[in-house]
């Protein structure tokens, strides 16, 4: 008994997949059996004691229920509790049918054994979801169609010597063992066709992009305002370029972007902690039903158990920097350069203020002018998806930290806050040509002091891409390639410069990951993240306006 108790967790872990395979086999057995000839001696013995109509009905229903078991196998693999219940009911109904259609006691024994084997593992099917939520991929549906077609061809081959080739189709459908086989096969084929059409129209449609004018945008704001679980970057939900999956309570959401076949969730679900897994599963199932390539970008170490539960592979993609506010200080020799830059900006007349969202519209014109000037010196233009872009509606959603000099705004940063006040961060950070040197250091130090006053615990500096990857011989190849890019790819992106700049503040570096069902999909997803963030190939190729103007003059 002790050994059984120790083996139970392992048995529960493999039960869903094992049950799916065995149920699929049982369904195939019933479909093929219905499409092939009965054993003559058994059939004649049954015919003496059983009405013909009952035999015909049992033969037809066993084929249809065989296809139902094939369909339910997909739900068992997904650990749906409703699929387990439905499978047990179908097996119980099918048991007497296998005897009534031709005393096929071998099938009866197999189905009874399967039913007994599944009974103790009810607890392994933990996902509470209706069968109508069971997602079927186009590829899987095509495989089922091929199976039913194969069973029909097998039946035709089995009966090729039967004397029904010169009979009308109607007479074949009502006479002889061949007619029973063809009826059973036709019933399964019709059921599969109906099911396929239903899935075509009943499958959850790909959610549309939610823009600020949509009703769901108010739900996003409400979730962010009360979220138990959220990071500063969760505020990217308000950018207006995301799609959303909401929980049944409406108190949680998962946001994602779509590029070609890639569906990429940005971070973990936002809202209630107890709804996270259901949203993750729904995201994966919905992507699967659309034959898409799902991925989850930018998750932290605390999210890894959830994505491992989905069966995803993990790849580290960099590290994010967080400065604990309670211990940060500009005093001491180590922070001498920061302290001097901060004091010098103040002595030159720089002042700091955080405007609440209600006060932002009054200065939007000034902020827009600074943003346009800043963009003229930077390649790529406005970003999206993983980074905010300057749109007036988006900027007005947040508090904005501004630096003034001689009464004019010379630099600003939009702030991402969280309802739990655990961490806050910046999004857009832009300054004009008139801003003093090292204005960003002045802004950061003032923001850290402001966050401490507001009761926040940490200030996030964002991610340093490809930082912290290993280059050891046994490290994953993706990590070794990423490390090589980090060390030698400064012409592509300022990888080391970003890491070095943030290190001045002695942050706590935390790993960030990308998760996908297969390792081979990770490079494709990373490429699509870059294209989503940059606005496609056109955004990547966009050069600074100032450089273009100089080229025209020359």
Coordinates of C-alpha atoms in Angstrom, one line a residue:
X1 CA 0.0 0.0 0.0
X2 CA 2.9 2.4 0.8
X3 CA 4.3 1.7 -2.7
X4 CA 1.0 2.5 -4.3
X5 CA 0.7 5.8 -2.4
X6 CA 4.2 6.7 -3.5
X7 CA 3.5 5.9 -7.1
X8 CA 0.1 7.7 -7.2
X9 CA 1.5 11.2 -8.0
X10 CA 3.4 9.8 -11.0
X11 CA 0.3 7.9 -12.1
X12 CA -1.8 11.0 -11.9
X13 CA 0.7 12.9 -14.0
X14 CA 0.7 10.4 -16.9
X15 CA -3.0 9.5 -16.6
X16 CA -4.4 12.2 -19.0
X17 CA -2.1 11.3 -21.9
X18 CA -2.4 7.6 -21.3
X19 CA -6.2 7.9 -21.1
X20 CA -6.3 9.9 -24.3
X21 CA -4.2 7.3 -26.2
X22 CA -6.3 4.3 -24.9
X23 CA -9.6 6.1 -25.6
X24 CA -8.4 7.0 -29.1
X25 CA -7.6 3.3 -29.6
X26 CA -11.0 2.2 -28.4
X27 CA -12.7 4.7 -30.7
X28 CA -10.7 3.5 -33.7
X29 CA -11.5 -0.1 -32.8
X30 CA -15.3 0.6 -32.8
X31 CA -15.2 2.6 -36.1
X32 CA -13.2 -0.1 -37.9
X33 CA -15.2 -2.9 -36.4
X34 CA -18.5 -1.3 -37.6
X35 CA -17.1 -1.0 -41.1
X36 CA -15.9 -4.6 -41.4
X37 CA -17.9 -7.9 -41.6
X38 CA -19.3 -9.6 -38.5
X39 CA -18.3 -13.2 -37.4
X40 CA -21.0 -15.3 -39.2
X41 CA -21.5 -17.9 -36.5
X42 CA -21.9 -15.3 -33.7
X43 CA -24.2 -13.1 -35.8
X44 CA -26.5 -16.1 -36.7
X45 CA -26.6 -17.0 -33.0
X46 CA -27.5 -13.5 -32.0
X47 CA -30.1 -13.2 -34.8
X48 CA -32.1 -16.1 -33.2
X49 CA -32.7 -14.3 -29.9
X50 CA -32.5 -10.6 -30.9
X51 CA -34.8 -8.5 -33.1
X52 CA -33.1 -7.3 -36.3
X53 CA -33.9 -3.7 -35.6
X54 CA -32.0 -3.8 -32.3
X55 CA -29.0 -5.3 -34.1
X56 CA -29.1 -2.7 -36.7
X57 CA -29.4 0.1 -34.2
X58 CA -26.5 -1.3 -32.1
X59 CA -24.3 -1.6 -35.1
X60 CA -25.0 2.0 -36.2
X61 CA -24.7 3.6 -32.7
X62 CA -21.4 1.7 -31.8
X63 CA -19.8 3.3 -34.9
X64 CA -21.1 6.8 -34.0
X65 CA -20.0 6.4 -30.4
X66 CA -16.6 5.2 -31.6
X67 CA -16.1 8.6 -33.3
X68 CA -17.3 10.3 -30.1
X69 CA -14.6 8.5 -28.2
X70 CA -12.0 9.7 -30.8
X71 CA -13.2 13.3 -30.2
X72 CA -13.2 12.9 -26.4
X73 CA -9.6 11.7 -26.5
X74 CA -8.6 15.3 -27.3
X75 CA -10.4 16.6 -24.2
X76 CA -8.8 13.9 -22.0
X77 CA -5.4 15.0 -23.2
X78 CA -6.3 18.5 -22.2
X79 CA -7.4 17.2 -18.7
X80 CA -11.0 18.4 -19.0
X81 CA -13.1 17.0 -16.2
X82 CA -16.2 17.0 -18.5
X83 CA -14.2 14.9 -21.0
X84 CA -13.6 12.3 -18.3
X85 CA -17.3 12.2 -17.3
X86 CA -18.4 12.0 -20.9
X87 CA -15.9 9.2 -21.7
X88 CA -17.2 7.1 -18.8
X89 CA -20.8 7.6 -19.9
X90 CA -20.0 6.7 -23.5
X91 CA -18.1 3.6 -22.5
X92 CA -21.0 2.5 -20.3
X93 CA -23.5 2.9 -23.1
X94 CA -21.2 1.2 -25.7
X95 CA -20.5 -1.9 -23.6
X96 CA -23.9 -3.6 -24.3
X97 CA -23.9 -2.4 -27.9
X98 CA -20.8 -4.4 -28.8
X99 CA -22.6 -7.5 -27.7
X100 CA -25.9 -6.7 -29.4
X101 CA -24.2 -5.8 -32.8
X102 CA -22.6 -9.3 -33.1
X103 CA -21.5 -10.7 -29.8
X104 CA -18.1 -9.1 -30.2
X105 CA -17.0 -10.0 -26.6
X106 CA -13.4 -9.0 -27.2
X107 CA -14.4 -5.4 -27.7
X108 CA -16.7 -5.6 -24.7
X109 CA -13.8 -6.8 -22.6
X110 CA -11.5 -4.0 -23.9
X111 CA -14.1 -1.3 -23.2
X112 CA -14.8 -2.7 -19.7
X113 CA -11.1 -2.8 -18.9
X114 CA -10.7 0.8 -20.1
X115 CA -13.6 1.9 -18.0
X116 CA -12.2 0.2 -14.9
X117 CA -8.7 1.7 -15.6
X118 CA -10.1 5.3 -15.9
X119 CA -12.3 5.2 -12.9
X120 CA -9.7 5.8 -10.2
X121 CA -8.1 8.8 -12.0
X122 CA -10.9 11.3 -11.9
X123 CA -8.7 13.6 -9.9
X124 CA -6.2 13.8 -12.7
X125 CA -8.6 15.7 -14.8
X126 CA -8.5 19.0 -12.9
X127 CA -9.6 21.5 -15.5
X128 CA -13.2 22.5 -15.0
X129 CA -14.4 23.4 -18.4
X130 CA -17.4 22.5 -20.7
X131 CA -16.9 20.2 -23.6
X132 CA -17.9 23.1 -25.9
X133 CA -14.7 24.8 -24.7
X134 CA -12.6 21.8 -26.0
X135 CA -10.5 23.2 -28.8
X136 CA -9.8 21.0 -31.9
X137 CA -7.0 22.0 -34.2
X138 CA -7.5 21.9 -38.0
X139 CA -4.7 19.3 -38.3
X140 CA -6.3 17.1 -35.7
X141 CA -9.7 17.3 -37.4
X142 CA -8.1 16.4 -40.7
X143 CA -6.5 13.3 -39.1
X144 CA -9.9 12.2 -37.7
X145 CA -11.4 12.7 -41.2
X146 CA -8.6 10.6 -42.7
X147 CA -9.3 7.9 -40.1
X148 CA -13.0 7.7 -40.9
X149 CA -12.3 7.7 -44.6
X150 CA -9.7 4.9 -44.0
X151 CA -12.3 2.9 -42.1
X152 CA -14.7 3.2 -45.0
X153 CA -12.2 2.1 -47.5
X154 CA -11.3 -0.9 -45.3
X155 CA -15.0 -1.8 -45.2
X156 CA -15.3 -1.6 -49.0
X157 CA -12.2 -3.8 -49.4
X158 CA -13.6 -6.3 -46.8
X159 CA -16.8 -6.6 -48.8
X160 CA -15.4 -6.5 -52.3
X161 CA -16.6 -10.0 -53.0
X162 CA -20.0 -9.4 -51.6
X163 CA -22.9 -9.5 -54.2
X164 CA -24.2 -6.0 -53.8
X165 CA -22.4 -4.2 -56.6
X166 CA -25.4 -4.4 -58.9
X167 CA -27.9 -3.3 -56.3
X168 CA -29.3 0.2 -55.9
X169 CA -27.8 2.4 -53.1
X170 CA -31.1 2.4 -51.2
X171 CA -31.3 -1.4 -51.1
X172 CA -27.7 -1.6 -49.9
X173 CA -28.5 0.7 -47.1
X174 CA -31.3 -1.5 -45.8
X175 CA -30.0 -5.1 -46.5
X176 CA -27.3 -7.4 -45.4
X177 CA -24.2 -7.2 -43.3
X178 CA -22.5 -4.9 -45.9
X179 CA -25.4 -2.5 -45.6
X180 CA -25.0 -2.4 -41.8
X181 CA -21.3 -1.6 -42.3
X182 CA -21.9 1.1 -44.8
X183 CA -24.7 2.6 -42.7
X184 CA -22.4 2.7 -39.7
X185 CA -19.5 4.2 -41.6
X186 CA -21.8 6.8 -43.2
X187 CA -23.2 7.7 -39.8
X188 CA -19.7 8.3 -38.4
X189 CA -18.8 10.3 -41.5
X190 CA -21.9 12.5 -41.3
X191 CA -21.2 13.0 -37.6
X192 CA -17.7 14.1 -38.3
X193 CA -18.8 16.4 -41.0
X194 CA -21.4 18.0 -38.7
X195 CA -18.8 18.3 -35.9
X196 CA -16.3 19.8 -38.2
X197 CA -18.8 22.4 -39.5
X198 CA -19.8 23.2 -35.9
X199 CA -16.2 23.7 -34.9
X200 CA -15.6 25.9 -37.9
X201 CA -18.3 28.3 -36.7
X202 CA -18.3 27.7 -32.9
X203 CA -14.5 27.9 -32.4
X204 CA -13.6 31.0 -30.4
X205 CA -12.8 33.7 -32.9
X206 CA -9.5 35.4 -32.8
X207 CA -10.0 38.5 -30.5
X208 CA -9.8 41.8 -32.3
X209 CA -7.4 44.6 -31.3
X210 CA -9.0 46.6 -28.5
X211 CA -8.6 50.3 -29.1
X212 CA -9.4 53.1 -26.6
X213 CA -12.9 53.6 -28.0
X214 CA -14.0 50.0 -27.4
X215 CA -16.1 48.9 -24.5
X216 CA -13.5 46.3 -23.4
X217 CA -11.0 49.1 -22.9
X218 CA -12.9 50.1 -19.8
X219 CA -12.7 46.6 -18.5
X220 CA -8.9 46.7 -19.0
X221 CA -8.7 50.0 -17.0
X222 CA -10.8 48.5 -14.2
X223 CA -8.6 45.4 -14.0
X224 CA -5.4 47.4 -13.8
X225 CA -6.9 49.7 -11.1
X226 CA -7.6 46.7 -8.8
X227 CA -5.2 44.0 -9.9
X228 CA -3.8 41.6 -7.2
X229 CA -1.1 40.5 -9.7
X230 CA 0.4 43.1 -12.0
X231 CA 3.8 44.4 -13.1
X232 CA 4.5 48.0 -14.2
X233 CA 4.7 46.8 -17.8
X234 CA 1.1 45.5 -17.5
X235 CA 0.1 49.1 -18.3
X236 CA 1.1 48.4 -21.9
X237 CA -2.4 47.0 -22.1
X238 CA -3.5 50.7 -22.6
X239 CA -1.4 51.2 -25.7
X240 CA -4.3 50.3 -28.0
X241 CA -2.4 47.6 -30.0
X242 CA -3.2 44.5 -27.9
X243 CA -5.8 41.7 -28.0
X244 CA -7.3 40.4 -24.8
X245 CA -8.7 37.3 -23.2
X246 CA -10.8 38.0 -20.1
X247 CA -11.6 35.7 -17.3
X248 CA -15.2 34.7 -16.7
X249 CA -15.3 37.0 -13.7
X250 CA -14.0 39.9 -15.8
X251 CA -11.4 40.7 -13.1
X252 CA -8.4 39.4 -15.0
X253 CA -7.0 39.5 -18.5
X254 CA -4.2 38.2 -20.6
X255 CA -2.9 40.5 -23.4
X256 CA -1.2 39.3 -26.6
X257 CA -0.2 40.4 -30.1
X258 CA -0.5 38.5 -33.4
X259 CA 2.0 38.5 -36.2
X260 CA 1.4 35.9 -39.0
X261 CA 1.2 32.6 -37.2
X262 CA 2.7 33.8 -33.9
X263 CA 0.5 34.6 -31.0
X264 CA 2.6 36.3 -28.3
X265 CA 1.3 37.0 -24.8
X266 CA 3.0 39.9 -23.2
X267 CA 3.8 38.9 -19.6
X268 CA 1.7 36.9 -17.2
X269 CA -2.1 37.4 -16.8
X270 CA -3.1 40.5 -14.9
X271 CA -5.7 40.6 -12.2
X272 CA -6.6 37.8 -9.7
X273 CA -4.0 35.2 -8.9
X274 CA -6.5 32.3 -8.8
X275 CA -7.5 33.0 -12.4
X276 CA -4.0 32.9 -13.9
X277 CA -3.8 29.3 -15.0
X278 CA -7.2 29.3 -16.6
X279 CA -6.3 32.3 -18.7
X280 CA -3.0 30.7 -19.7
X281 CA -4.7 27.5 -20.8
X282 CA -7.3 29.4 -22.7
X283 CA -4.6 31.3 -24.5
X284 CA -2.8 28.2 -25.5
X285 CA -6.0 26.3 -26.6
X286 CA -7.2 29.3 -28.6
X287 CA -3.9 29.6 -30.4
X288 CA -3.9 25.9 -31.0
X289 CA -7.4 25.9 -32.4
X290 CA -6.3 28.6 -34.9
X291 CA -3.1 26.6 -35.8
X292 CA -1.1 29.4 -34.4
X293 CA 2.3 29.4 -32.7
X294 CA 1.8 30.5 -29.1
X295 CA 4.5 32.2 -26.9
X296 CA 4.7 34.1 -23.7
X297 CA 7.3 37.0 -23.6
X298 CA 9.0 38.7 -20.7
X299 CA 7.9 36.5 -17.8
X300 CA 9.8 36.4 -14.5
X301 CA 11.0 33.5 -12.4
X302 CA 7.8 33.4 -10.4
X303 CA 5.8 32.6 -13.5
X304 CA 7.9 29.6 -14.5
X305 CA 5.8 26.9 -12.6
X306 CA 2.7 28.0 -14.5
X307 CA 4.2 27.9 -18.0
X308 CA 5.9 24.6 -17.3
X309 CA 2.5 23.3 -16.4
X310 CA 1.4 24.2 -19.9
X311 CA 4.2 22.0 -21.3
X312 CA 6.2 25.0 -22.6
X313 CA 10.0 25.2 -23.1
X314 CA 11.8 28.1 -21.5
X315 CA 14.6 30.4 -22.8
X316 CA 16.2 33.2 -20.9
X317 CA 16.2 36.4 -22.9
X318 CA 17.7 38.9 -20.6
X319 CA 17.5 40.5 -17.2
X320 CA 15.4 43.3 -15.7
X321 CA 16.8 45.8 -13.2
X322 CA 14.9 46.8 -10.0
X323 CA 16.2 49.3 -7.5
X324 CA 15.0 48.7 -3.9
X325 CA 13.9 52.2 -2.8
X326 CA 14.4 51.7 1.0
X327 CA 18.1 51.2 0.7
X328 CA 19.0 53.5 -2.3
X329 CA 21.0 56.6 -1.5
X330 CA 23.1 59.0 -3.6
X331 CA 25.6 59.4 -0.7
X332 CA 29.0 57.7 -0.6
X333 CA 32.0 57.6 -2.9
X334 CA 30.5 54.9 -5.2
X335 CA 27.7 57.3 -6.2
X336 CA 29.8 60.4 -6.5
X337 CA 29.2 60.9 -10.2
X338 CA 25.4 60.4 -9.9
X339 CA 25.3 62.9 -7.0
X340 CA 27.3 65.5 -8.8
X341 CA 25.1 65.2 -12.0
X342 CA 22.0 65.5 -9.9
X343 CA 23.2 68.5 -8.0
X344 CA 24.5 70.3 -11.1
X345 CA 21.2 70.0 -12.9
X346 CA 19.5 71.5 -9.8
X347 CA 21.9 74.3 -9.6
X348 CA 21.3 75.1 -13.3
X349 CA 17.6 75.6 -12.6
X350 CA 16.1 72.2 -13.2
X351 CA 12.9 71.4 -11.2
X352 CA 11.0 68.2 -10.9
X353 CA 7.2 67.6 -10.8
X354 CA 4.9 64.6 -11.2
X355 CA 1.7 65.6 -13.0
X356 CA -1.4 63.4 -12.3
X357 CA -3.3 62.1 -15.3
X358 CA -5.8 64.9 -15.0
X359 CA -3.1 67.5 -15.4
X360 CA -1.4 65.9 -18.4
X361 CA -3.8 67.2 -21.2
X362 CA -2.8 70.8 -20.4
X363 CA 0.9 70.1 -21.3
X364 CA 0.4 67.6 -24.2
X365 CA 1.5 70.1 -26.8
X366 CA 4.8 70.7 -25.0
X367 CA 5.3 67.0 -24.6
X368 CA 4.5 66.3 -28.2
X369 CA 7.1 68.9 -29.3
X370 CA 9.8 67.3 -27.1
X371 CA 8.9 63.8 -28.3
X372 CA 9.1 64.8 -32.0
X373 CA 12.5 66.5 -31.4
X374 CA 13.8 63.4 -29.6
X375 CA 12.6 61.1 -32.4
X376 CA 14.4 63.1 -35.0
X377 CA 17.7 61.9 -33.4
X378 CA 16.7 58.2 -33.1
X379 CA 16.2 55.5 -35.7
X380 CA 13.1 53.3 -35.9
X381 CA 10.4 55.8 -35.0
X382 CA 7.7 55.1 -32.5
X383 CA 7.6 51.6 -30.9
X384 CA 4.8 49.4 -29.9
X385 CA 3.8 46.1 -28.2
X386 CA 6.7 45.8 -25.7
X387 CA 7.3 49.5 -25.6
X388 CA 5.1 52.5 -25.4
X389 CA 4.8 55.1 -28.2
X390 CA 3.7 58.7 -28.0
X391 CA 0.1 59.0 -28.7
X392 CA -1.9 61.7 -26.9
X393 CA -4.5 59.3 -25.6
X394 CA -1.9 56.8 -24.3
X395 CA 0.3 59.5 -22.6
X396 CA -2.8 61.0 -20.9
X397 CA -3.6 57.6 -19.2
X398 CA -0.6 58.0 -16.8
X399 CA 1.1 60.3 -14.3
X400 CA 3.9 62.1 -16.1
X401 CA 7.2 63.2 -14.5
X402 CA 8.4 66.5 -16.0
X403 CA 11.7 68.4 -15.7
X404 CA 11.4 72.2 -16.2
X405 CA 14.1 74.7 -16.8
X406 CA 13.3 78.4 -16.8
X407 CA 9.7 77.5 -16.7
X408 CA 9.8 75.3 -19.8
X409 CA 9.5 71.5 -19.9
X410 CA 12.8 70.1 -21.2
X411 CA 12.3 66.4 -20.3
X412 CA 9.5 64.0 -19.3
X413 CA 8.8 60.4 -18.5
X414 CA 5.4 58.6 -18.4
X415 CA 5.1 56.5 -15.3
X416 CA 3.7 53.0 -15.0
X417 CA 2.3 52.4 -11.5
X418 CA 0.6 49.4 -9.9
X419 CA -2.4 49.3 -7.6
X420 CA -0.6 47.3 -5.0
X421 CA 2.3 49.9 -4.9
X422 CA 4.9 47.2 -5.0
X423 CA 6.9 48.6 -8.0
X424 CA 6.7 51.4 -10.5
X425 CA 8.6 52.2 -13.6
X426 CA 9.0 54.5 -16.6
X427 CA 7.8 54.1 -20.1
X428 CA 8.5 56.9 -22.5
X429 CA 11.7 58.9 -21.5
X430 CA 12.3 61.9 -23.8
X431 CA 14.2 65.2 -23.6
X432 CA 14.7 68.2 -25.9
X433 CA 17.8 69.7 -27.3
X434 CA 17.7 72.4 -24.6
X435 CA 17.9 69.9 -21.8
X436 CA 21.0 70.0 -19.6
X437 CA 23.6 67.2 -19.9
X438 CA 22.9 64.1 -17.7
X439 CA 19.2 65.2 -17.4
X440 CA 18.1 61.5 -17.3
X441 CA 20.2 60.9 -14.1
X442 CA 18.5 63.9 -12.5
X443 CA 15.1 62.6 -13.5
X444 CA 15.9 59.1 -12.2
X445 CA 17.1 60.2 -8.8
X446 CA 14.1 62.5 -8.4
X447 CA 11.8 59.6 -9.4
X448 CA 13.3 57.3 -6.9
X449 CA 12.7 59.9 -4.1
X450 CA 9.2 60.4 -5.3
X451 CA 8.4 56.7 -5.4
X452 CA 9.7 56.3 -1.8
X453 CA 7.4 59.1 -0.6
X454 CA 4.5 57.4 -2.4
X455 CA 5.1 54.1 -0.6
X456 CA 6.5 52.0 -3.4
X457 CA 9.0 49.3 -2.7
X458 CA 11.1 49.3 -5.9
X459 CA 11.8 51.2 -9.1
X460 CA 12.1 49.1 -12.2
X461 CA 14.6 50.2 -14.9
X462 CA 13.3 47.8 -17.5
X463 CA 15.1 44.9 -19.2
X464 CA 18.7 44.6 -20.5
X465 CA 18.2 42.3 -23.5
X466 CA 20.5 39.2 -23.7
X467 CA 22.1 40.1 -20.3
X468 CA 23.1 37.3 -18.0
X469 CA 23.2 34.5 -20.6
X470 CA 25.7 31.7 -20.2
X471 CA 28.4 30.9 -22.7
X472 CA 29.5 27.5 -21.2
X473 CA 30.0 24.5 -23.6
X474 CA 26.9 22.7 -22.1
X475 CA 24.7 25.8 -22.1
X476 CA 21.7 25.8 -24.5
X477 CA 22.7 26.9 -28.0
X478 CA 20.2 29.8 -27.8
X479 CA 22.0 31.1 -24.7
X480 CA 25.4 30.8 -26.3
X481 CA 24.3 32.7 -29.4
X482 CA 22.6 35.3 -27.3
X483 CA 25.8 35.8 -25.3
X484 CA 27.8 36.2 -28.5
X485 CA 25.4 38.9 -29.7
X486 CA 25.6 40.6 -26.3
X487 CA 29.4 40.8 -26.4
X488 CA 29.9 41.5 -30.1
X489 CA 26.6 43.0 -31.4
X490 CA 27.0 46.6 -30.3
X491 CA 26.5 47.8 -33.9
X492 CA 23.0 46.1 -33.9
X493 CA 22.0 47.3 -30.4
X494 CA 23.7 48.9 -27.4
X495 CA 23.4 45.7 -25.3
X496 CA 26.4 46.3 -23.0
X497 CA 25.8 50.0 -22.8
X498 CA 22.2 49.5 -21.5
X499 CA 23.5 47.1 -18.9
X500 CA 26.3 49.3 -17.8
X501 CA 24.2 52.4 -17.5
X502 CA 21.6 50.7 -15.3
X503 CA 24.4 49.2 -13.1
X504 CA 25.2 52.7 -11.8
X505 CA 22.2 52.4 -9.6
X506 CA 23.2 49.0 -8.1
X507 CA 19.9 47.3 -9.1
X508 CA 18.8 43.8 -8.3
X509 CA 19.0 41.9 -11.6
X510 CA 16.1 39.5 -12.2
X511 CA 15.9 37.0 -15.2
X512 CA 13.3 37.3 -17.9
X513 CA 12.2 34.5 -20.1
X514 CA 10.3 33.6 -23.2
X515 CA 8.2 30.4 -23.2
X516 CA 7.0 28.4 -26.2
X517 CA 5.7 24.9 -26.8
X518 CA 8.9 23.9 -28.7
X519 CA 12.5 25.1 -28.5
X520 CA 12.7 25.5 -32.2
X521 CA 9.8 28.1 -32.1
X522 CA 11.7 30.4 -29.8
X523 CA 13.9 32.2 -32.4
X524 CA 10.8 32.7 -34.6
X525 CA 8.9 34.2 -31.7
X526 CA 11.8 36.5 -30.8
X527 CA 11.9 37.7 -34.4
X528 CA 8.2 38.4 -34.4
X529 CA 8.4 40.2 -31.0
X530 CA 11.0 42.5 -32.6
X531 CA 8.8 43.1 -35.6
X532 CA 5.7 43.8 -33.5
X533 CA 7.6 46.2 -31.3
X534 CA 9.2 48.0 -34.3
X535 CA 6.1 48.2 -36.5
X536 CA 7.3 45.6 -39.0
X537 CA 10.2 45.8 -41.4
X538 CA 9.3 49.4 -42.4
X539 CA 9.8 50.5 -38.8
X540 CA 13.1 48.7 -38.5
X541 CA 14.4 50.4 -41.7
X542 CA 13.2 53.9 -40.6
X543 CA 16.2 56.3 -40.1
X544 CA 16.4 59.5 -38.1
X545 CA 14.7 62.5 -39.6
X546 CA 17.8 64.6 -39.1
X547 CA 20.0 62.1 -41.0
X548 CA 17.5 62.1 -43.9
X549 CA 17.4 65.9 -44.1
X550 CA 21.2 66.0 -44.2
X551 CA 21.3 63.5 -47.0
X552 CA 18.8 65.6 -49.0
X553 CA 21.0 68.7 -48.6
X554 CA 24.1 66.8 -49.7

